[in-house]
């Protein structure tokens, strides 16, 4: 299945095309603000090199987060429009899964980390399986102290991967059963493997079912004292 | 009328708009308004707007194409607002439109939102041609533009602080009339006397500029004092009076520009131009002076995809190059620069 994978959930965005799990082209961008300038030109570059046309794509895989929102929405809008135009199916994939799949571990429980900005991270436990990983709990957005408490309460050994570099150094002090490792960011190339597996398990979907995983309510600052004012007329 | 078939997408603020044009003929124009979502916060919240756009854009694009009665293959080009506006909101529409254009192998035209408003009267009137003076007034912008030719613009003046729509929102909130303020004050004014209170028409010495923040301060000062000494007029009277002040300023400054440039064509657009009193008084003044005034329907004055597509129709007809795929949104885009 000719697949386009779009990854914009973190500071490093990437695009990959492949035939099943076989990579046919890839492009990476490390400027976290330039998603919209990067994506389509990167897709164009990959397709042109492979000698493919947009309508050759049968499956569009997209990272739906968690991750910073503007990046997520750039990737999702790009993926949805592409899939709608060429009639491709879609594979929504979690950023945490993409990172966890690449973590090199034998038996340790894997904790991928995504920087959610404002001092918070998204985390989720995965357990290693032969040839892959499986979620071992729900994803959540936590403060560094909370994440430390979670790791302290772990009975076995843990491997923290992803963008743990954004956490304060104090997070790691006194944690003896925790190791830190790679990868730091999710990659579109890895998404080809995951989408291929989803396709083989009949787990593909259509553009209308793709939603960003925000995991936080929008920040809204309301000056309630003025907003709730009844006005100065008795009937206000 | 015939011409290129253009899909237009607008997501710069709190309305998702998609339209299909054939030349300047509107084949379809659909809108998902977020007004109710923002009303509970008393104003437009950027993150709420961006979330709503990403929900609305795909079904709306589908709906616009279906309503236009065309096959997607018939689309000749895609036009999308590139700026100015809220970065998160712009990003959704521009990413969607760019990817759609690319995957259909069609050219993409990134459009200045304000130029879209300048063009909107072309969708409704034959005689709207430069040279013209155009008043653009909305919740985000208030400008007077000298249109020398299509694509050749000089900004003569505008607000030095709040936009006209912002003034309506803030004053409506102060008076307990809710959000959005423009329609609320328009409604409340129906039974009011516009001459009940003589609010100042500020900046007499700057012919094309306005200060709505100044007006807001004087209204608030007046109301606080009137309440204290028990002389507060009825709310409809206050609404009608402050609406009259905003309307007068917008019209006076526009006609100052008309006189200075000697043009005989006036255009207007932006959400504030949906105001009934402004439309009525503007027309009276234009008739009195014998100048052509072109204000499209309220649906074409507020943000929509058709106005964005119309700019691209002009670009294509003139043989302009489309956007390269490497472009990103430009939230601080400025007309004429
Ligand atoms: Zn506007």
XYZ file of C-alpha atoms and ligand atoms in Angstrom:
574
model
C 0.000 0.000 0.000
C 1.484 3.322 -1.058
C 1.524 5.431 2.076
C 2.217 9.041 2.984
C 3.085 9.672 6.654
C 2.934 13.145 8.201
C 4.532 13.877 11.568
C 4.137 17.332 13.149
C 3.488 16.574 16.826
C 6.831 17.786 18.161
C 9.675 20.195 17.466
C 11.000 17.927 14.692
C 8.508 17.409 11.880
C 8.941 14.880 9.106
C 7.277 13.428 6.051
C 7.805 9.925 4.679
C 6.451 7.936 1.773
C 6.637 4.184 1.533
C 5.294 1.075 -0.064
C 4.022 -0.841 2.929
C 6.912 -0.615 5.381
C 9.524 0.014 2.688
C 10.708 3.596 2.821
C 10.723 5.357 -0.571
C 11.467 8.900 0.560
C 11.748 11.042 3.652
C 12.249 14.640 4.644
C 12.881 16.106 8.112
C 12.500 19.644 9.443
C 13.883 20.848 12.757
C 12.348 24.336 12.711
C 9.393 23.848 15.046
C 7.553 26.899 13.693
C 7.744 26.156 9.982
C 5.262 23.261 9.594
C 3.104 24.803 6.890
C 6.058 26.012 4.844
C 7.697 22.586 5.152
C 4.975 19.967 4.703
C 3.736 20.259 1.123
C 7.114 21.150 -0.341
C 8.572 18.103 1.456
C 5.781 15.837 0.192
C 6.339 17.189 -3.325
C 10.068 16.499 -3.045
C 9.536 12.917 -1.818
C 6.911 12.069 -4.439
C 8.938 13.584 -7.279
C 12.026 11.582 -6.280
C 10.002 8.367 -6.161
C 8.331 9.144 -9.477
C 4.916 9.036 -7.796
C 1.957 11.334 -8.293
C -0.328 12.476 -5.433
C -3.127 10.176 -6.645
C -0.812 7.163 -6.277
C -1.109 7.519 -2.482
C -3.635 5.037 -1.034
C -3.123 5.690 2.670
C -2.331 8.864 4.614
C -0.976 8.321 8.135
C -0.976 11.313 10.455
C 0.237 11.922 14.003
C -2.804 13.189 15.925
C -0.861 13.986 19.089
C -0.571 14.701 21.894
C 1.715 17.621 21.094
C 1.728 21.406 20.652
C -1.507 22.341 18.931
C -0.531 24.495 15.977
C 1.796 21.783 14.710
C -0.836 19.083 15.167
C -3.430 21.077 13.297
C -1.016 21.831 10.432
C -0.362 18.123 9.977
C -3.980 17.056 10.349
C -5.333 19.718 7.956
C -2.650 18.793 5.411
C -3.338 15.071 5.768
C -7.126 15.430 5.599
C -7.060 17.611 2.493
C -4.645 15.236 0.779
C -6.689 12.144 1.632
C -9.937 13.843 0.610
C -8.501 14.962 -2.743
C -7.014 11.611 -3.767
C -9.574 9.365 -2.039
C -7.032 7.767 0.297
C -7.818 6.058 3.592
C -6.333 7.423 6.785
C -4.418 6.108 9.796
C -4.470 8.316 12.921
C -1.459 7.533 15.118
C -0.465 8.726 18.598
C 2.853 10.561 18.967
C 3.535 8.583 22.151
C 3.157 5.295 20.282
C 5.501 6.444 17.499
C 8.197 7.233 20.084
C 7.617 4.082 22.158
C 7.899 1.772 19.139
C 11.455 2.987 18.522
C 12.629 2.682 22.128
C 15.336 0.046 22.486
C 14.476 -1.962 25.567
C 14.496 -5.540 26.660
C 12.097 -5.725 29.548
C 11.817 -2.205 30.962
C 8.463 -0.437 30.929
C 8.651 2.382 28.372
C 7.576 5.940 29.159
C 7.588 8.198 26.066
C 7.536 11.931 26.838
C 6.159 14.720 24.632
C 6.761 18.379 25.549
C 3.356 20.034 25.870
C 4.878 23.467 26.684
C 3.963 25.547 29.752
C 6.066 23.193 31.862
C 3.947 20.100 31.218
C 4.556 16.825 29.426
C 2.352 14.119 27.942
C 3.316 10.599 29.063
C 1.979 7.063 28.710
C 3.319 3.660 29.781
C 4.003 0.965 27.179
C 5.206 -2.576 27.730
C 7.652 -4.205 25.348
C 6.423 -7.116 23.246
C 8.353 -9.272 20.803
C 8.507 -7.057 17.698
C 6.669 -4.078 19.171
C 5.030 -2.376 22.137
C 1.571 -2.280 23.668
C -0.015 0.544 25.674
C -0.007 -0.326 29.358
C -2.110 2.551 30.689
C -3.710 5.795 29.583
C -1.937 8.858 28.221
C -1.973 11.894 30.509
C -0.605 15.408 30.706
C 1.359 15.962 33.915
C 3.667 18.377 35.714
C 7.307 17.274 36.216
C 6.705 16.531 39.918
C 3.760 14.302 39.087
C 5.788 12.418 36.516
C 8.546 11.902 39.061
C 6.017 10.551 41.545
C 4.694 8.148 38.892
C 8.188 6.859 38.159
C 8.969 6.518 41.889
C 5.886 4.357 42.353
C 6.899 1.962 39.559
C 7.640 -1.518 40.894
C 10.005 -2.525 38.077
C 12.593 -0.859 35.830
C 11.589 2.000 33.542
C 12.984 3.500 30.354
C 12.055 7.125 29.702
C 12.293 8.124 26.044
C 11.149 11.077 23.962
C 11.715 14.714 24.829
C 12.629 14.182 28.526
C 15.299 16.885 27.936
C 12.574 19.478 28.562
C 12.139 18.284 32.172
C 14.111 19.864 35.044
C 17.205 17.938 36.217
C 15.614 17.450 39.649
C 13.127 15.081 38.019
C 15.797 12.384 37.885
C 17.482 12.662 41.262
C 17.022 9.576 43.439
C 15.363 7.517 40.676
C 17.567 4.427 40.579
C 15.432 2.122 38.482
C 14.899 4.672 35.709
C 17.031 4.973 32.605
C 16.737 7.610 29.914
C 17.131 6.875 26.218
C 16.219 7.568 22.633
C 14.529 8.453 20.363
C 13.891 12.065 21.309
C 11.249 12.741 18.641
C 8.690 10.687 16.716
C 9.511 10.053 13.066
C 7.328 9.704 9.970
C 9.408 6.691 8.947
C 8.244 4.809 12.058
C 4.665 5.739 11.228
C 4.935 3.677 8.022
C 5.437 0.554 10.157
C 2.532 1.389 12.440
C 0.142 2.267 9.616
C 1.064 -0.940 7.811
C 0.142 -2.879 10.938
C -3.137 -0.947 11.284
C -3.921 -1.721 7.621
C -3.279 -5.414 8.157
C -5.599 -5.379 11.183
C -8.367 -3.529 9.319
C -7.969 -0.507 11.600
C -7.876 2.225 8.957
C -10.388 5.036 8.975
C -11.603 7.998 6.923
C -10.841 11.705 7.068
C -14.001 12.532 9.047
C -12.786 10.453 11.995
C -9.487 12.275 12.404
C -9.340 14.583 15.449
C -6.381 16.188 17.203
C -5.679 14.731 20.672
C -5.414 17.950 22.640
C -5.596 16.492 26.170
C -6.051 19.984 27.640
C -8.876 22.495 27.552
C -8.063 25.730 25.706
C -6.522 28.414 27.893
C -9.100 31.098 28.222
C -8.585 34.220 30.235
C -11.859 35.798 31.129
C -12.256 38.966 33.087
C -15.390 37.779 34.844
C -15.841 41.044 36.722
C -16.560 42.885 33.481
C -18.114 39.999 31.616
C -20.645 39.232 34.320
C -21.525 42.876 34.877
C -25.244 43.261 34.447
C -24.900 46.681 32.959
C -26.222 49.767 34.648
C -29.857 49.461 33.617
C -32.219 47.535 35.879
C -33.405 45.339 32.976
C -29.784 44.534 31.966
C -20.414 35.355 -16.530
C -17.595 32.869 -16.936
C -14.024 32.616 -15.781
C -11.832 30.277 -13.772
C -13.484 28.079 -11.137
C -11.833 28.921 -7.827
C -12.299 27.356 -4.388
C -11.855 30.023 -1.710
C -11.059 29.337 1.958
C -11.191 31.864 4.802
C -10.129 31.077 8.405
C -8.449 34.241 9.682
C -10.642 34.792 12.737
C -13.798 33.135 14.058
C -15.676 32.187 10.870
C -14.775 29.225 8.677
C -15.819 30.153 5.135
C -15.534 28.129 1.931
C -16.900 29.161 -1.467
C -16.764 28.194 -5.111
C -16.631 30.988 -7.681
C -16.860 30.818 -11.451
C -15.319 34.127 -12.425
C -17.078 36.614 -10.158
C -20.173 34.430 -10.071
C -20.743 32.843 -6.652
C -21.639 29.174 -7.264
C -21.670 28.411 -3.535
C -20.608 30.023 -0.281
C -20.879 28.214 3.034
C -19.964 29.305 6.528
C -19.514 27.776 9.961
C -19.876 30.564 12.463
C -18.318 30.127 15.886
C -20.184 33.025 17.404
C -21.932 30.903 20.043
C -18.685 29.284 21.137
C -17.020 32.647 21.680
C -20.087 34.367 23.137
C -19.714 32.415 26.375
C -16.206 33.894 26.759
C -17.264 37.409 25.762
C -14.826 37.628 22.854
C -12.868 35.631 20.300
C -10.495 33.156 21.966
C -7.688 32.209 19.530
C -7.298 28.585 20.666
C -11.068 28.036 20.604
C -11.167 29.497 17.084
C -8.370 27.252 15.795
C -10.026 24.146 17.268
C -13.322 25.014 15.624
C -11.677 25.623 12.226
C -10.034 22.202 12.165
C -13.422 20.595 12.912
C -15.264 22.620 10.279
C -12.900 22.916 7.331
C -13.180 19.452 5.747
C -16.985 19.110 5.858
C -17.395 22.723 4.696
C -15.067 22.247 1.725
C -17.057 19.172 0.767
C -20.328 21.058 1.168
C -19.157 24.031 -0.925
C -18.165 21.770 -3.826
C -21.421 19.796 -3.652
C -23.560 22.936 -3.490
C -21.697 24.452 -6.440
C -22.781 21.473 -8.506
C -19.275 20.785 -9.792
C -16.902 17.844 -9.760
C -13.702 18.580 -7.780
C -11.738 18.048 -11.027
C -13.340 21.194 -12.419
C -11.630 23.404 -9.826
C -8.988 25.490 -11.605
C -7.303 26.989 -8.526
C -7.453 27.215 -4.737
C -7.402 30.565 -2.900
C -6.727 30.801 0.849
C -6.368 33.657 3.306
C -2.666 33.937 4.236
C -3.021 36.908 6.610
C -3.584 39.097 8.492
C -5.311 37.290 11.343
C -4.877 34.869 14.235
C -1.896 32.625 13.501
C -3.496 29.388 14.723
C -6.681 30.074 12.785
C -4.885 31.074 9.576
C -2.692 27.977 9.780
C -5.631 25.567 9.599
C -7.093 27.074 6.424
C -3.774 27.663 4.704
C -2.505 24.134 5.459
C -5.774 22.627 4.249
C -5.994 24.752 1.095
C -2.363 24.282 0.181
C -2.535 20.514 0.559
C -5.788 20.387 -1.413
C -4.281 22.454 -4.234
C -1.127 20.341 -4.280
C -2.868 16.967 -4.231
C -5.249 18.083 -7.018
C -2.235 19.530 -8.871
C -3.765 22.983 -9.055
C -2.225 26.408 -8.361
C -2.541 27.951 -4.886
C -3.106 31.645 -4.296
C -2.505 32.991 -0.774
C -4.702 36.037 -0.323
C -4.615 39.096 1.932
C -7.806 38.998 3.979
C -8.254 42.772 3.699
C -7.949 42.631 -0.074
C -10.745 40.061 0.058
C -12.951 42.644 1.796
C -11.910 45.226 -0.823
C -12.993 42.852 -3.575
C -16.293 41.675 -2.062
C -18.422 44.412 -3.718
C -17.244 43.099 -7.116
C -19.301 39.979 -6.422
C -22.458 42.080 -6.189
C -22.027 45.106 -8.471
C -20.920 45.782 -12.055
C -19.941 49.443 -11.590
C -17.546 48.960 -8.695
C -14.239 49.842 -10.354
C -11.151 51.840 -9.328
C -10.216 54.515 -8.685
C -12.182 54.174 -5.482
C -12.060 54.863 -1.768
C -12.957 51.864 0.370
C -13.904 51.763 4.039
C -12.974 48.501 5.769
C -14.362 48.139 9.283
C -14.553 44.979 11.355
C -13.737 43.599 14.782
C -10.060 43.411 13.855
C -9.480 46.291 11.446
C -10.641 49.763 10.510
C -9.009 51.349 7.474
C -9.678 53.770 4.670
C -7.995 52.592 1.486
C -7.404 54.414 -1.777
C -7.781 51.780 -4.507
C -5.894 53.249 -7.478
C -6.190 50.023 -9.469
C -6.847 46.401 -8.498
C -3.662 45.404 -6.668
C -2.508 49.010 -6.176
C -3.554 50.271 -2.755
C -2.681 53.130 -0.474
C -3.880 53.126 3.112
C -4.962 56.686 3.797
C -5.861 56.236 7.414
C -7.562 54.129 9.996
C -7.981 53.576 13.658
C -5.124 54.608 15.894
C -6.283 52.191 18.607
C -9.379 49.941 18.763
C -11.109 48.702 15.612
C -14.722 49.824 15.133
C -16.051 46.333 15.841
C -13.963 46.187 18.997
C -15.544 49.452 20.148
C -19.001 47.950 19.629
C -17.983 44.817 21.564
C -16.508 46.708 24.512
C -19.369 49.171 24.785
C -22.000 46.457 24.439
C -20.302 44.557 27.240
C -20.200 47.669 29.412
C -23.899 48.181 28.804
C -24.756 44.544 29.565
C -25.698 43.746 25.964
C -23.494 40.672 25.421
C -21.276 39.502 22.561
C -20.929 40.169 19.665
C -21.544 43.846 20.349
C -22.280 45.171 16.851
C -25.510 43.271 16.220
C -26.545 43.747 19.882
C -26.184 47.538 19.710
C -27.804 47.642 16.248
C -30.794 45.799 17.725
C -30.962 47.839 20.935
C -30.811 51.089 18.920
C -34.006 50.315 17.014
C -36.150 52.059 19.631
C -33.580 54.651 20.630
C -33.070 58.329 19.858
C -29.668 58.824 18.181
C -29.580 62.466 19.280
C -30.275 61.718 22.950
C -26.599 62.058 23.920
C -24.038 63.989 21.907
C -20.931 61.803 22.181
C -17.699 63.309 20.776
C -16.607 62.528 17.225
C -12.896 62.389 17.985
C -9.750 63.353 16.042
C -11.174 66.278 14.108
C -7.622 67.321 13.164
C -6.663 63.992 11.517
C -8.820 63.728 8.397
C -8.632 59.966 7.782
C -7.945 58.568 11.264
C -10.211 57.572 14.107
C -9.804 56.728 17.792
C -12.493 54.406 19.056
C -10.716 53.963 22.342
C -11.239 57.696 22.913
C -14.926 57.355 22.169
C -15.210 54.380 24.509
C -13.623 56.373 27.340
C -15.962 59.288 26.837
C -19.024 57.019 26.747
C -17.957 55.246 29.933
C -17.188 58.553 31.682
C -20.504 59.976 30.605
C -22.499 56.927 31.728
C -20.794 56.729 35.121
C -21.498 60.400 35.772
C -25.105 60.202 34.505
C -25.771 57.226 36.744
C -24.341 59.043 39.767
C -26.460 62.153 39.288
C -29.579 60.201 38.301
C -29.796 61.499 34.703
C -29.135 58.211 32.910
C -31.077 58.031 29.630
C -32.720 54.774 28.534
C -30.446 52.045 27.238
C -31.872 52.213 23.689
C -31.137 55.975 23.661
C -27.543 55.441 24.766
C -27.089 52.594 22.260
C -28.506 54.681 19.407
C -26.383 57.689 20.382
C -23.073 55.874 20.583
C -23.875 53.955 17.402
C -24.531 57.316 15.748
C -21.143 58.587 16.910
C -19.321 55.553 15.454
C -21.334 55.753 12.221
C -20.670 59.491 11.820
C -16.942 59.108 12.331
C -16.681 56.271 9.797
C -18.717 58.155 7.200
C -17.087 61.566 7.733
C -13.573 60.210 7.443
C -14.455 58.216 4.340
C -15.882 61.287 2.632
C -12.794 63.295 3.643
C -10.815 60.731 1.626
C -13.303 60.878 -1.240
C -12.907 64.656 -1.437
C -9.128 64.557 -1.229
C -8.733 61.898 -3.917
C -11.551 63.085 -6.160
C -12.838 59.539 -6.731
C -16.475 58.924 -7.622
C -16.667 55.350 -6.396
C -16.886 54.242 -2.766
C -16.752 50.652 -1.587
C -17.150 49.234 1.888
C -16.722 45.919 3.646
C -16.030 44.191 6.939
C -18.447 43.000 9.598
C -19.263 46.500 10.875
C -20.799 47.264 7.467
C -23.625 44.889 8.392
C -24.807 47.658 10.753
C -28.178 48.925 9.487
C -27.736 52.551 10.579
C -24.300 52.751 8.962
C -25.600 51.369 5.662
C -28.592 53.712 5.666
C -26.721 56.894 6.566
C -23.820 56.070 4.254
C -26.266 55.712 1.358
C -28.028 58.993 2.207
C -24.725 60.837 2.239
C -23.526 59.239 -1.017
C -26.812 60.110 -2.728
C -26.616 63.674 -1.473
C -23.128 64.034 -2.924
C -23.863 62.111 -6.104
C -21.145 59.511 -5.535
C -21.523 55.794 -6.276
C -21.605 53.697 -3.110
C -21.111 49.930 -3.282
C -21.833 48.022 -0.070
C -22.596 44.354 -0.664
C -25.098 42.317 1.356
C -24.236 41.745 5.035
C -23.247 38.152 4.163
C -20.550 39.466 1.805
C -19.456 42.178 4.272
C -18.659 39.705 7.041
C -15.836 37.182 6.532
C -16.493 34.617 3.807
C -14.673 32.386 1.323
C -16.152 34.043 -1.776
C -14.286 37.304 -1.274
C -11.005 35.392 -0.950
C -11.675 33.431 -4.141
C -12.575 36.647 -5.986
C -9.071 38.077 -5.498
C -7.613 34.898 -6.999
C -9.953 35.175 -10.006
C -8.401 38.579 -10.662
C -4.836 37.261 -10.161
C -5.419 34.360 -12.553
C -7.013 36.625 -15.169
C -3.979 38.917 -14.904
C -1.566 35.995 -15.256
C -0.001 36.236 -11.777
C 2.235 33.437 -10.494
C 0.706 31.195 -7.799
C 2.306 30.757 -4.344
C 5.299 28.423 -4.057
C 4.671 25.377 -1.827
C 7.232 26.688 0.682
C 5.142 29.668 1.835
C 3.666 29.876 5.321
C 0.940 32.124 6.751
C 1.710 35.794 7.424
C -0.349 36.945 10.447
C 0.861 40.556 10.143
C 0.343 40.929 6.393
C -0.348 44.554 5.481
C -2.295 45.767 2.492
C -0.286 47.768 -0.036
C 3.135 46.681 1.219
Zn -12.607 40.416 7.980
